[in-house]
Amino acid sequence: MSSRRNFILQTAMGLAATTVAPLAAAAGASVARPQAKDLPIGMAGYTFAKFDLEKAIAMMKRVNITNISVKDIHLPLNSTPEKIQAVLEQFKTGGIHVYGVGVIYMKSEKAVDDAFAYAKRVGVPLIVGVPNPELLDYTEAKIKEYNIKLAIHNHGPEDKLYPGPKNVYDLIKNRDARMGICLDIGHAQRAGEDPAKAIVAYKERIFDLHIKDVTEGSNKGKATEIGRGVIDFAALIKALRKIKYSGYSSIEYEKDMTDPLPGIAESAGFFRGVIKTVS
């Protein structure tokens, strides 16, 4: 391990320790740790697939993450206005900002219609979604109609549609500027694309980030705590600053989904440490 990476690791793990420490405190306690203003951290709602909304919000408060892209697990696409209002109020009371919705899969024109109508009812400017490639013309028309951005999510080497961010970019580069990429850095690494290089290459189309780490850069790679895998987070932060990235970096923790809080805390601590350490 290089001395620079070792320094980053020590700094980040120190921050992680201060984040994890309150886990033994009384329920409802939160961590008073300011986030870096230039790279705000969020959560991808899928992280909490095994938990109800109340428990998801409680975990976010424990690690002081205050932004989320909501998954339909917690706010179904067919929600009534009353249900939407109730869920948004629950997030607001918890001090959490809902900045987008998704991931939403779109395999038909009706699914595209439903996704954009849903985002409008929720009142968010961004959908993280996966429209089938043959629906991109129709989806582009909806983007123009609703003036809502779409960030297409890459899902790794097993994904037949969008394995890596280049697969997305090649299909959207000449389309409406509001059609972009939700770069899942773990799946990109597994698909053979360096996330930092992808950020620079597709900079004007990177609308959202799913932040995670993986054990190796192949289809054998498994999810792990941020900082324990193969992704170069120092290079990632440098790339984000180089392109002046203005979106959210949302942690998507998929290793221990029935008991994610310790791993989220460690991951958030490491990621914050790299943000603070890397110039």
C-alpha atoms as one frame of an Amber mdcrd trajectory, in Angstrom:
protein
   0.000   0.000   0.000   1.476   3.389  -0.955   2.201   5.908   1.801  -0.403
   8.271   0.293  -3.121   5.606   0.232  -2.151   4.560   3.742  -2.500   8.172
   4.899  -5.914   8.443   3.257  -6.975   5.148   4.818  -5.871   6.210   8.304
  -7.631   9.567   8.007 -10.786   8.010   6.625 -10.931   5.214   9.175 -10.519
   7.797  11.924 -13.599   9.562  10.586 -15.381   6.236  10.250 -14.661   5.480
  13.901 -16.284   8.728  15.000 -19.248   7.854  12.806 -19.566   4.297  14.107
 -19.129   5.234  17.779 -22.665   6.564  18.233 -24.084   3.200  17.133 -23.839
   2.127  20.752 -25.589   5.284  21.923 -29.251   5.631  22.666 -31.627   5.117
  19.749 -32.286   8.268  17.796 -28.901   9.863  18.500 -27.342  11.487  15.445
 -23.796  12.303  14.422 -22.949  15.987  14.171 -20.519  15.895  11.274 -20.639
  18.517   8.515 -20.532  17.278   4.940 -18.101  18.628   2.364 -19.909  21.404
   0.583 -18.377  20.733  -2.819 -19.366  17.045  -2.975 -22.583  16.454  -1.033
 -23.223  12.871   0.002 -26.553  11.103  -0.423 -28.059   7.649  -0.145 -29.479
   5.449  -2.869 -32.816   4.263  -1.513 -32.229   0.639  -2.546 -29.775   0.377
   0.355 -32.793   0.175   2.676 -34.773  -2.413   0.697 -35.153  -4.606   3.801
 -36.427  -1.811   6.057 -39.471   0.375   6.413 -39.240   4.115   5.952 -38.984
   4.938   9.654 -35.971   2.660  10.124 -34.346   3.909   6.910 -34.605   7.517
   8.068 -33.262   6.581  11.509 -30.180   4.980   9.924 -29.557   8.017   7.741
 -29.748  10.262  10.783 -27.244   8.080  12.637 -24.628   8.638   9.893 -25.670
  12.238   9.172 -26.554  11.746   5.516 -29.354  14.110   4.570 -30.040  13.489
   0.857 -31.772  10.547  -0.811 -32.937   9.233  -4.148 -36.135   7.433  -3.155
 -36.793   3.909  -4.367 -40.352   2.779  -5.035 -39.973   0.359  -2.127 -40.732
   3.304   0.143 -42.809   5.389  -2.250 -44.624   3.209  -4.827 -45.184   4.546
  -8.333 -48.963   4.308  -7.892 -48.958   6.317  -4.657 -51.873   8.644  -4.077
 -51.202  12.357  -3.536 -51.928  11.782   0.148 -49.342   8.983   0.343 -46.735
  11.100  -1.446 -47.354  14.007   0.896 -47.095  11.758   3.943 -43.802  10.207
   2.827 -42.280  13.569   1.884 -43.345  14.991   5.230 -41.715  12.039   6.987
 -38.430  12.734   5.190 -38.696  16.457   5.898 -39.298  15.837   9.598 -36.206
  13.651   9.596 -34.163  16.446   8.033 -33.731  14.584   4.738 -33.914  16.117
   1.265 -35.447  13.994  -1.503 -33.491  14.942  -4.619 -34.660  12.242  -7.026
 -36.506   8.971  -7.544 -35.314   5.610  -8.767 -33.987   3.304  -9.949 -37.105
   2.900 -12.124 -37.162   0.285 -14.893 -39.005   1.182 -18.092 -39.780  -1.663
 -20.490 -42.773  -0.098 -22.242 -44.104   3.310 -23.244 -46.605   3.067 -20.408
 -43.776   2.502 -17.947 -42.056   5.644 -19.263 -45.307   7.590 -18.921 -45.789
   6.311 -15.370 -42.220   7.188 -14.347 -42.402  10.794 -15.508 -45.893  11.360
 -14.124 -44.688   9.927 -10.794 -41.610  12.168 -10.672 -43.781  15.191 -11.355
 -46.189  14.271  -8.543 -43.286  13.776  -6.142 -41.844  17.099  -7.269 -38.272
  16.028  -8.046 -36.067  17.205 -10.939 -34.357  13.835 -11.549 -35.285  10.254
 -12.378 -32.670   7.527 -12.046 -33.947   4.989 -14.517 -33.376   2.210 -16.991
 -35.449   2.650 -20.152 -34.981  -0.069 -22.743 -32.840   1.271 -25.625 -35.698
   1.003 -28.119 -37.638   3.434 -25.912 -35.022   6.198 -25.891 -36.784   8.266
 -28.584 -40.023   8.102 -26.623 -38.208   8.793 -23.348 -36.456  11.798 -24.844
 -39.818  13.245 -25.831 -41.027  12.855 -22.235 -37.919  14.601 -20.932 -38.766
  17.561 -23.147 -42.433  17.478 -22.145 -41.831  17.353 -18.388 -38.446  19.119
 -18.171 -37.265  16.391 -15.816 -33.758  14.971 -16.130 -33.171  11.257 -16.615
 -29.971   9.574 -15.373 -29.611   6.106 -16.917 -28.063   3.612 -14.507 -25.403
   1.078 -15.562 -25.660  -2.321 -13.895 -22.440  -4.206 -14.606 -21.316  -7.072
 -16.862 -24.470  -9.131 -16.281 -26.644  -6.299 -17.633 -27.579  -6.848 -21.281
 -28.692  -3.218 -21.743 -26.196  -0.924 -20.020 -23.219  -2.802 -18.492 -21.023
   0.279 -18.159 -21.349   4.045 -18.537 -19.919   4.000 -22.079 -22.860   1.840
 -23.167 -25.165   4.589 -21.918 -23.118   7.473 -23.280 -22.876   6.074 -26.805
 -26.686   5.993 -27.004 -27.379   9.425 -25.512 -24.464  11.662 -26.516 -26.412
  13.260 -29.368 -29.712  13.476 -27.508 -31.315  16.123 -25.303 -28.854  17.462
 -22.740 -31.243  16.471 -19.941 -30.628  12.770 -20.687 -27.579  11.585 -18.781
 -25.949   8.919 -16.650 -26.260   7.684 -13.097 -22.733   6.314 -12.846 -22.666
   3.291 -10.571 -18.944   3.177  -9.889 -18.941  -0.391  -8.566 -20.721  -1.807
 -11.595 -18.531   0.310 -13.892 -15.405  -1.176 -12.305 -16.826  -4.668 -12.677
 -17.618  -3.940 -16.344 -14.020  -2.935 -17.036 -14.341   0.858 -16.921 -12.281
   2.983 -14.567 -14.834   5.211 -12.771 -12.508   8.234 -12.548 -11.743   8.099
 -16.269 -15.442   7.663 -17.055 -16.297  10.771 -15.042 -13.882  12.871 -17.079
 -14.875  11.286 -20.403 -18.639  11.735 -19.967 -18.534  14.781 -17.704 -21.432
  16.773 -19.153 -23.715  13.736 -18.858 -22.926  12.622 -15.296 -26.047  13.591
 -13.340 -25.867  11.220 -10.369 -23.453   8.782  -8.718 -23.979   5.517  -6.891
 -20.960   5.139  -4.633 -19.792   1.693  -3.539 -16.716  -0.516  -3.598 -16.076
  -3.973  -5.055 -13.576  -6.720  -4.334 -12.325  -6.964  -7.927 -12.856  -5.390
 -11.328 -14.623  -8.282 -13.030 -17.937 -10.093 -12.951 -16.558 -11.941  -9.915
 -16.336  -8.703  -7.934 -18.515  -8.526  -4.834 -19.810  -5.551  -2.888 -17.717
  -4.482   0.079 -17.305  -1.509   2.406 -15.983   1.616   0.699 -12.192   1.639
   1.043 -11.810  -2.129   1.361 -12.047  -2.877  -2.358 -10.218  -2.018  -5.570
 -11.702   1.359  -6.521  -9.272   4.292  -6.403 -11.291   6.839  -4.438  -8.567
   9.480  -4.450  -8.612   9.456  -8.272 -12.417   9.525  -8.190 -12.528  12.661
  -6.042  -9.917  14.368  -8.199 -11.990  13.587 -11.303 -15.177  14.938  -9.729
 -13.454  18.161  -8.786 -11.879  18.421 -12.234 -15.288  18.395 -13.942 -16.830
  20.552 -11.180 -19.442  17.909 -10.463 -22.512  19.504  -8.914 -24.682  16.464
  -8.199 -24.902  14.043  -5.286 -22.594  11.139  -4.481 -25.062   8.608  -3.123
 -23.829   5.614  -1.186 -25.476   2.361  -2.236 -24.485  -0.285   0.274 -25.345
  -3.822  -0.835 -23.091  -6.112   1.203 -25.111  -6.755   4.363 -28.572  -5.548
   3.472 -30.239  -7.079   6.526 -27.781  -5.303   8.861 -26.309  -2.423   6.824
 -25.713   0.289   9.425 -22.140  -0.632  10.454 -21.083  -0.928   6.805 -22.801
   2.322   5.843 -21.074   4.101   8.727 -17.650   2.736   7.769 -18.235   3.540
   4.101 -19.431   7.073   4.817 -16.486   7.671   7.127 -13.972   6.518   4.543
 -15.576   8.490   1.724 -15.716  11.661   3.824 -12.108  11.117   4.777 -11.016
  10.942   1.150 -13.019  14.073   0.309 -11.305  15.947   3.134  -7.827  14.577
   2.405  -7.550  14.744  -1.381  -6.936  18.187  -2.849
